[in-house]
CSV table of C-alpha atoms in Angstrom, one decimal:
chain,number,residue,atom,x,y,z
A,3,MET,CA,-58.4,-50.5,39.1
A,4,ALA,CA,-57.3,-52.0,35.7
A,5,LEU,CA,-54.2,-51.7,33.6
A,6,HIS,CA,-54.7,-50.8,30.0
A,7,PHE,CA,-52.7,-53.3,27.8
A,8,GLU,CA,-51.9,-53.0,24.1
A,9,LEU,CA,-50.0,-55.6,22.1
A,10,VAL,CA,-48.9,-54.3,18.7
A,11,THR,CA,-46.9,-55.7,15.7
A,12,PRO,CA,-45.6,-53.7,12.7
A,13,SER,CA,-48.7,-54.8,10.8
A,14,LYS,CA,-51.6,-54.6,13.3
A,15,LEU,CA,-53.0,-54.0,16.7
A,16,VAL,CA,-53.2,-57.5,18.2
A,17,ARG,CA,-54.8,-56.7,21.6
A,18,SER,CA,-56.2,-53.7,23.4
A,19,GLU,CA,-57.9,-54.3,26.7
A,20,ASP,CA,-58.0,-53.6,30.4
A,21,VAL,CA,-56.5,-56.3,32.5
A,22,HIS,CA,-55.3,-56.9,36.1
A,23,MET,CA,-51.5,-57.6,35.4
A,24,VAL,CA,-49.1,-58.5,32.6
A,25,VAL,CA,-45.8,-60.3,33.0
A,26,VAL,CA,-43.3,-59.4,30.1
A,27,PRO,CA,-40.2,-61.3,29.1
A,28,GLY,CA,-37.8,-58.4,29.4
A,29,ALA,CA,-34.2,-58.6,28.1
A,30,GLU,CA,-32.9,-58.4,31.7
A,31,GLY,CA,-35.5,-60.8,33.1
A,32,GLU,CA,-39.3,-61.0,33.4
A,33,PHE,CA,-41.2,-58.1,35.0
A,34,GLY,CA,-44.8,-57.6,36.0
A,35,VAL,CA,-46.8,-54.5,35.4
A,36,LEU,CA,-49.9,-53.5,37.5
A,37,GLU,CA,-52.0,-50.3,37.2
A,38,GLY,CA,-50.0,-47.3,38.5
A,39,HIS,CA,-46.6,-48.7,37.6
A,40,ALA,CA,-43.8,-46.1,37.3
A,41,PRO,CA,-42.9,-45.2,33.7
A,42,PHE,CA,-40.5,-47.8,32.3
A,43,MET,CA,-39.1,-49.0,29.0
A,44,SER,CA,-37.4,-52.2,28.2
A,45,THR,CA,-36.4,-54.4,25.2
A,46,ILE,CA,-38.1,-57.8,25.3
A,47,ARG,CA,-36.7,-61.2,24.4
A,48,ASP,CA,-38.5,-64.1,22.7
A,49,GLY,CA,-40.9,-65.7,25.1
A,50,ALA,CA,-44.4,-65.6,26.5
A,51,VAL,CA,-46.3,-62.5,27.6
A,52,GLN,CA,-48.5,-63.6,30.5
A,53,VAL,CA,-51.9,-61.7,30.7
A,54,TYR,CA,-53.8,-61.9,33.9
A,55,LYS,CA,-57.4,-60.7,33.2
A,56,THR,CA,-58.4,-60.9,36.9
A,57,GLU,CA,-56.5,-61.0,40.2
A,58,GLY,CA,-55.8,-64.6,41.1
A,59,GLY,CA,-56.9,-65.8,37.7
A,60,GLU,CA,-55.0,-68.1,35.3
A,61,PRO,CA,-52.8,-66.2,32.8
A,62,GLU,CA,-53.2,-66.3,29.1
A,63,SER,CA,-49.9,-66.8,27.3
A,64,ILE,CA,-49.0,-65.0,24.1
A,65,GLU,CA,-45.8,-65.9,22.4
A,66,VAL,CA,-43.8,-62.9,21.1
A,67,ARG,CA,-40.5,-62.5,19.4
A,68,GLY,CA,-38.4,-59.3,20.0
A,69,GLY,CA,-39.5,-55.8,20.4
A,70,PHE,CA,-40.0,-53.2,23.2
A,71,ALA,CA,-42.3,-52.7,26.2
A,72,GLU,CA,-43.3,-49.3,27.4
A,73,VAL,CA,-45.2,-48.4,30.6
A,74,GLY,CA,-46.6,-44.9,30.6
A,75,ASP,CA,-49.6,-42.9,31.7
A,76,ASN,CA,-51.8,-44.8,29.3
A,77,GLY,CA,-50.8,-48.2,30.6
A,78,LEU,CA,-48.5,-50.9,29.0
A,79,THR,CA,-47.7,-51.1,25.3
A,80,VAL,CA,-45.8,-54.1,24.0
A,81,LEU,CA,-44.4,-53.4,20.5
A,82,ALA,CA,-43.5,-57.0,19.3
A,83,GLU,CA,-41.6,-57.8,16.1
A,84,HIS,CA,-43.8,-60.9,15.8
A,85,VAL,CA,-46.7,-62.5,17.7
A,86,GLU,CA,-47.4,-66.3,17.3
A,87,ASP,CA,-51.0,-67.1,16.3
């Protein structure tokens, strides 16, 4: 099964895709999200969101600054204040 992941800034939708797992730099520490994760909300700190497209694959790092992460029925949404290009 796949986790639906969206990365959004105030100005645009940066990413919307199905992935294996995402590791988010939460304000209280990093946390990983897989398909079926319990509903959860957290502020995020500046750092790298690690996107694993496949199980056992190498992660893609996306630098973000500030924002929120929400896990719900539709997957994981990261609402970042800024995403590095």
